[in-house]
JSON list of C-alpha atoms and ligand atoms in Angstrom, two decimals:
[
{"chain": "A", "resi": 1, "resn": "GLY", "atom": "CA", "xyz": [89.06, -27.11, -69.63]},
{"chain": "A", "resi": 2, "resn": "VAL", "atom": "CA", "xyz": [89.84, -26.03, -73.17]},
{"chain": "A", "resi": 3, "resn": "THR", "atom": "CA", "xyz": [89.40, -29.54, -74.51]},
{"chain": "A", "resi": 4, "resn": "GLY", "atom": "CA", "xyz": [87.57, -32.61, -73.34]},
{"chain": "A", "resi": 5, "resn": "PHE", "atom": "CA", "xyz": [84.79, -32.83, -70.80]},
{"chain": "A", "resi": 6, "resn": "GLN", "atom": "CA", "xyz": [82.48, -29.84, -70.81]},
{"chain": "A", "resi": 7, "resn": "ARG", "atom": "CA", "xyz": [79.75, -28.55, -68.55]},
{"chain": "A", "resi": 8, "resn": "VAL", "atom": "CA", "xyz": [76.73, -27.98, -70.78]},
{"chain": "A", "resi": 9, "resn": "THR", "atom": "CA", "xyz": [73.70, -25.96, -69.73]},
{"chain": "A", "resi": 10, "resn": "PRO", "atom": "CA", "xyz": [70.18, -26.64, -71.11]},
{"chain": "A", "resi": 11, "resn": "SER", "atom": "CA", "xyz": [70.32, -23.48, -73.23]},
{"chain": "A", "resi": 12, "resn": "GLN", "atom": "CA", "xyz": [73.68, -24.48, -74.71]},
{"chain": "A", "resi": 13, "resn": "LEU", "atom": "CA", "xyz": [72.25, -27.91, -75.49]},
{"chain": "A", "resi": 14, "resn": "LYS", "atom": "CA", "xyz": [69.21, -26.33, -77.11]},
{"chain": "A", "resi": 15, "resn": "ALA", "atom": "CA", "xyz": [71.44, -24.24, -79.38]},
{"chain": "A", "resi": 16, "resn": "MET", "atom": "CA", "xyz": [73.22, -27.34, -80.66]},
{"chain": "A", "resi": 17, "resn": "ASN", "atom": "CA", "xyz": [70.25, -28.41, -82.74]},
{"chain": "A", "resi": 18, "resn": "GLY", "atom": "CA", "xyz": [72.15, -29.36, -85.89]},
{"chain": "A", "resi": 19, "resn": "ARG", "atom": "CA", "xyz": [70.82, -26.40, -87.81]},
{"chain": "A", "resi": 20, "resn": "LYS", "atom": "CA", "xyz": [72.63, -23.40, -89.36]},
{"chain": "A", "resi": 21, "resn": "GLY", "atom": "CA", "xyz": [75.90, -25.29, -89.47]},
{"chain": "A", "resi": 22, "resn": "ARG", "atom": "CA", "xyz": [75.87, -26.13, -85.81]},
{"chain": "A", "resi": 23, "resn": "PRO", "atom": "CA", "xyz": [76.60, -29.62, -84.54]},
{"chain": "A", "resi": 24, "resn": "ALA", "atom": "CA", "xyz": [73.77, -31.75, -83.25]},
{"chain": "A", "resi": 25, "resn": "TRP", "atom": "CA", "xyz": [74.06, -32.56, -79.56]},
{"chain": "A", "resi": 26, "resn": "SER", "atom": "CA", "xyz": [71.70, -34.71, -77.52]},
{"chain": "A", "resi": 27, "resn": "SER", "atom": "CA", "xyz": [71.67, -35.61, -73.86]},
{"chain": "A", "resi": 28, "resn": "TYR", "atom": "CA", "xyz": [71.10, -39.02, -72.37]},
{"chain": "A", "resi": 29, "resn": "GLN", "atom": "CA", "xyz": [71.08, -39.78, -68.64]},
{"chain": "A", "resi": 30, "resn": "GLY", "atom": "CA", "xyz": [72.76, -36.52, -67.76]},
{"chain": "A", "resi": 31, "resn": "LYS", "atom": "CA", "xyz": [75.50, -36.82, -70.36]},
{"chain": "A", "resi": 32, "resn": "VAL", "atom": "CA", "xyz": [75.77, -34.77, -73.54]},
{"chain": "A", "resi": 33, "resn": "TYR", "atom": "CA", "xyz": [76.78, -36.36, -76.84]},
{"chain": "A", "resi": 34, "resn": "ASN", "atom": "CA", "xyz": [77.66, -35.00, -80.25]},
{"chain": "A", "resi": 35, "resn": "ILE", "atom": "CA", "xyz": [75.38, -37.07, -82.46]},
{"chain": "A", "resi": 36, "resn": "SER", "atom": "CA", "xyz": [76.50, -35.38, -85.71]},
{"chain": "A", "resi": 37, "resn": "PRO", "atom": "CA", "xyz": [79.15, -37.98, -86.71]},
{"chain": "A", "resi": 38, "resn": "TYR", "atom": "CA", "xyz": [76.60, -40.75, -86.25]},
{"chain": "A", "resi": 39, "resn": "LEU", "atom": "CA", "xyz": [73.82, -39.16, -88.33]},
{"chain": "A", "resi": 40, "resn": "PRO", "atom": "CA", "xyz": [74.81, -40.83, -91.66]},
{"chain": "A", "resi": 41, "resn": "TYR", "atom": "CA", "xyz": [75.15, -44.22, -89.96]},
{"chain": "A", "resi": 42, "resn": "HIS", "atom": "CA", "xyz": [71.97, -44.35, -87.90]},
{"chain": "A", "resi": 43, "resn": "PRO", "atom": "CA", "xyz": [69.99, -47.44, -89.05]},
{"chain": "A", "resi": 44, "resn": "GLY", "atom": "CA", "xyz": [66.72, -45.60, -88.42]},
{"chain": "A", "resi": 45, "resn": "GLY", "atom": "CA", "xyz": [67.76, -42.74, -90.68]},
{"chain": "A", "resi": 46, "resn": "GLU", "atom": "CA", "xyz": [69.21, -39.29, -90.23]},
{"chain": "A", "resi": 47, "resn": "GLY", "atom": "CA", "xyz": [65.83, -37.61, -89.88]},
{"chain": "A", "resi": 48, "resn": "GLU", "atom": "CA", "xyz": [64.78, -39.80, -86.99]},
{"chain": "A", "resi": 49, "resn": "LEU", "atom": "CA", "xyz": [68.01, -39.22, -85.10]},
{"chain": "A", "resi": 50, "resn": "ARG", "atom": "CA", "xyz": [67.76, -35.47, -85.72]},
{"chain": "A", "resi": 51, "resn": "ARG", "atom": "CA", "xyz": [64.53, -35.45, -83.69]},
{"chain": "A", "resi": 52, "resn": "ALA", "atom": "CA", "xyz": [66.74, -35.75, -80.60]},
{"chain": "A", "resi": 53, "resn": "ALA", "atom": "CA", "xyz": [69.02, -32.85, -81.60]},
{"chain": "A", "resi": 54, "resn": "GLY", "atom": "CA", "xyz": [69.28, -30.01, -79.12]},
{"chain": "A", "resi": 55, "resn": "LYS", "atom": "CA", "xyz": [67.44, -31.85, -76.37]},
{"chain": "A", "resi": 56, "resn": "ASP", "atom": "CA", "xyz": [67.30, -34.95, -74.24]},
{"chain": "A", "resi": 57, "resn": "GLY", "atom": "CA", "xyz": [66.99, -38.01, -76.47]},
{"chain": "A", "resi": 58, "resn": "ALA", "atom": "CA", "xyz": [66.14, -40.60, -73.84]},
{"chain": "A", "resi": 59, "resn": "LYS", "atom": "CA", "xyz": [62.37, -40.65, -74.35]},
{"chain": "A", "resi": 60, "resn": "LEU", "atom": "CA", "xyz": [62.47, -41.00, -78.15]},
{"chain": "A", "resi": 61, "resn": "PHE", "atom": "CA", "xyz": [65.31, -43.48, -77.89]},
{"chain": "A", "resi": 62, "resn": "MET", "atom": "CA", "xyz": [63.53, -45.68, -75.34]},
{"chain": "A", "resi": 63, "resn": "GLU", "atom": "CA", "xyz": [60.28, -45.57, -77.30]},
{"chain": "A", "resi": 64, "resn": "VAL", "atom": "CA", "xyz": [61.96, -47.04, -80.36]},
{"chain": "A", "resi": 65, "resn": "HIS", "atom": "CA", "xyz": [64.82, -49.27, -79.26]},
{"chain": "A", "resi": 66, "resn": "PRO", "atom": "CA", "xyz": [65.38, -49.74, -75.54]},
{"chain": "A", "resi": 67, "resn": "TRP", "atom": "CA", "xyz": [67.68, -52.69, -76.34]},
{"chain": "A", "resi": 68, "resn": "VAL", "atom": "CA", "xyz": [70.26, -50.48, -78.05]},
{"chain": "A", "resi": 69, "resn": "ASN", "atom": "CA", "xyz": [73.15, -49.40, -75.79]},
{"chain": "A", "resi": 70, "resn": "TRP", "atom": "CA", "xyz": [73.51, -45.64, -76.26]},
{"chain": "A", "resi": 71, "resn": "GLU", "atom": "CA", "xyz": [76.48, -45.32, -73.92]},
{"chain": "A", "resi": 72, "resn": "ASN", "atom": "CA", "xyz": [78.49, -48.02, -75.70]},
{"chain": "A", "resi": 73, "resn": "MET", "atom": "CA", "xyz": [77.70, -46.79, -79.18]},
{"chain": "A", "resi": 74, "resn": "MET", "atom": "CA", "xyz": [78.15, -43.09, -78.52]},
{"chain": "A", "resi": 75, "resn": "GLY", "atom": "CA", "xyz": [80.99, -43.25, -76.01]},
{"chain": "A", "resi": 76, "resn": "GLU", "atom": "CA", "xyz": [83.50, -41.61, -78.33]},
{"chain": "A", "resi": 77, "resn": "CYS", "atom": "CA", "xyz": [81.04, -38.80, -79.01]},
{"chain": "A", "resi": 78, "resn": "LEU", "atom": "CA", "xyz": [80.73, -37.77, -75.36]},
{"chain": "A", "resi": 79, "resn": "VAL", "atom": "CA", "xyz": [80.95, -34.00, -75.01]},
{"chain": "A", "resi": 80, "resn": "GLY", "atom": "CA", "xyz": [80.35, -33.54, -71.29]},
{"chain": "A", "resi": 81, "resn": "ILE", "atom": "CA", "xyz": [77.73, -33.41, -68.61]},
{"chain": "A", "resi": 82, "resn": "LEU", "atom": "CA", "xyz": [74.46, -31.54, -68.42]},
{"chain": "A", "resi": 83, "resn": "VAL", "atom": "CA", "xyz": [74.43, -28.97, -65.62]},
{"chain": "A", "resi": 84, "resn": "SER", "atom": "CA", "xyz": [71.86, -26.46, -64.43]},
{"chain": "A", "resi": 85, "resn": "GLU", "atom": "CA", "xyz": [71.63, -23.08, -66.15]},
{"chain": "A", "resi": 86, "resn": "GLU", "atom": "CA", "xyz": [73.32, -21.26, -63.27]},
{"chain": "A", "resi": 87, "resn": "SER", "atom": "CA", "xyz": [76.25, -23.61, -62.85]},
{"chain": "A", "resi": 88, "resn": "GLY", "atom": "CA", "xyz": [77.39, -23.42, -66.48]},
{"chain": "A", "resi": 89, "resn": "GLY", "atom": "CA", "xyz": [80.02, -21.06, -67.71]},
{"chain": "A", "resi": 90, "resn": "GLY", "atom": "CA", "xyz": [82.29, -22.31, -70.41]},
{"chain": "B", "resi": 101, "resn": "HEM", "atom": "C1", "xyz": [67.15, -48.07, -85.34]},
{"chain": "B", "resi": 101, "resn": "HEM", "atom": "C2", "xyz": [70.98, -46.57, -82.78]},
{"chain": "B", "resi": 101, "resn": "HEM", "atom": "C3", "xyz": [68.58, -42.57, -81.54]},
{"chain": "B", "resi": 101, "resn": "HEM", "atom": "C4", "xyz": [64.85, -43.94, -84.23]},
{"chain": "B", "resi": 101, "resn": "HEM", "atom": "C5", "xyz": [68.37, -48.03, -84.69]},
{"chain": "B", "resi": 101, "resn": "HEM", "atom": "C6", "xyz": [69.30, -49.14, -84.60]},
{"chain": "B", "resi": 101, "resn": "HEM", "atom": "C7", "xyz": [70.37, -48.71, -83.91]},
{"chain": "B", "resi": 101, "resn": "HEM", "atom": "C8", "xyz": [70.13, -47.34, -83.52]},
{"chain": "B", "resi": 101, "resn": "HEM", "atom": "C9", "xyz": [71.61, -49.52, -83.55]},
{"chain": "B", "resi": 101, "resn": "HEM", "atom": "C10", "xyz": [69.05, -50.53, -85.16]},
{"chain": "B", "resi": 101, "resn": "HEM", "atom": "C11", "xyz": [68.36, -51.29, -84.05]},
{"chain": "B", "resi": 101, "resn": "HEM", "atom": "C12", "xyz": [67.95, -52.67, -84.40]},
{"chain": "B", "resi": 101, "resn": "HEM", "atom": "O1", "xyz": [67.79, -52.99, -85.58]},
{"chain": "B", "resi": 101, "resn": "HEM", "atom": "O2", "xyz": [67.77, -53.47, -83.45]},
{"chain": "B", "resi": 101, "resn": "HEM", "atom": "C13", "xyz": [70.66, -45.34, -82.22]},
{"chain": "B", "resi": 101, "resn": "HEM", "atom": "C14", "xyz": [71.54, -44.56, -81.37]},
{"chain": "B", "resi": 101, "resn": "HEM", "atom": "C15", "xyz": [70.87, -43.44, -81.03]},
{"chain": "B", "resi": 101, "resn": "HEM", "atom": "C16", "xyz": [69.56, -43.51, -81.67]},
{"chain": "B", "resi": 101, "resn": "HEM", "atom": "C17", "xyz": [72.95, -44.97, -80.95]},
{"chain": "B", "resi": 101, "resn": "HEM", "atom": "C18", "xyz": [71.32, -42.29, -80.18]},
{"chain": "B", "resi": 101, "resn": "HEM", "atom": "C19", "xyz": [72.45, -41.64, -80.41]},
{"chain": "B", "resi": 101, "resn": "HEM", "atom": "C20", "xyz": [67.35, -42.59, -82.13]},
{"chain": "B", "resi": 101, "resn": "HEM", "atom": "C21", "xyz": [66.33, -41.59, -81.98]},
{"chain": "B", "resi": 101, "resn": "HEM", "atom": "C22", "xyz": [65.29, -41.96, -82.73]},
{"chain": "B", "resi": 101, "resn": "HEM", "atom": "C23", "xyz": [65.63, -43.22, -83.36]},
{"chain": "B", "resi": 101, "resn": "HEM", "atom": "C24", "xyz": [66.45, -40.34, -81.12]},
{"chain": "B", "resi": 101, "resn": "HEM", "atom": "C25", "xyz": [64.04, -41.15, -82.87]},
{"chain": "B", "resi": 101, "resn": "HEM", "atom": "C26", "xyz": [62.87, -41.64, -82.72]},
{"chain": "B", "resi": 101, "resn": "HEM", "atom": "C27", "xyz": [65.15, -45.17, -84.78]},
{"chain": "B", "resi": 101, "resn": "HEM", "atom": "C28", "xyz": [64.24, -45.95, -85.60]},
{"chain": "B", "resi": 101, "resn": "HEM", "atom": "C29", "xyz": [64.89, -47.15, -85.89]},
{"chain": "B", "resi": 101, "resn": "HEM", "atom": "C30", "xyz": [66.20, -47.07, -85.27]},
{"chain": "B", "resi": 101, "resn": "HEM", "atom": "C31", "xyz": [62.85, -45.54, -86.02]},
{"chain": "B", "resi": 101, "resn": "HEM", "atom": "C32", "xyz": [64.30, -48.34, -86.62]},
{"chain": "B", "resi": 101, "resn": "HEM", "atom": "C33", "xyz": [64.70, -48.41, -88.03]},
{"chain": "B", "resi": 101, "resn": "HEM", "atom": "C34", "xyz": [64.03, -49.62, -88.66]},
{"chain": "B", "resi": 101, "resn": "HEM", "atom": "O3", "xyz": [64.25, -50.74, -88.18]},
{"chain": "B", "resi": 101, "resn": "HEM", "atom": "O4", "xyz": [63.30, -49.43, -89.61]},
{"chain": "B", "resi": 101, "resn": "HEM", "atom": "N1", "xyz": [68.89, -46.96, -84.02]},
{"chain": "B", "resi": 101, "resn": "HEM", "atom": "N2", "xyz": [69.48, -44.67, -82.40]},
{"chain": "B", "resi": 101, "resn": "HEM", "atom": "N3", "xyz": [66.90, -43.57, -82.97]},
{"chain": "B", "resi": 101, "resn": "HEM", "atom": "N4", "xyz": [66.32, -45.87, -84.62]},
{"chain": "B", "resi": 101, "resn": "HEM", "atom": "FE1", "xyz": [67.90, -45.28, -83.52]}
]
């Protein structure tokens, strides 16, 4: 649809790396989140959170704080679901 839940391909996710004025997106368990609004509030610092920008953040996240509930905290920042390259398309 025009708004709301989007289908995001890996290359689209990669482009949303938080650089050149783009938002920072990160995937977690097959869902894609806009982490940009949370950057200034991340207790571990903006730089650490930016390491997950444009890619799957699960590994970094679980290495540092597996007790934190990503889905609860980032629920309002949900962009859509990660799909394969072929099944994307706006
Ligand atoms: C700390 C949330 C992603 C690195 C924290 C804390 C929260 C949080 C709530 C405090 C935890 C506590 O004190 O028990 C999140 C959320 C993330 C995320 C919601 C995903 C959107 C990441 C990523 C990294 C990271 C990708 C990269 C490695 C850290 C570090 C700390 C921290 C190093 C520890 C800061 C300290 O105690 O000195 N994060 N985080 N976080 N986070 Fe994240």
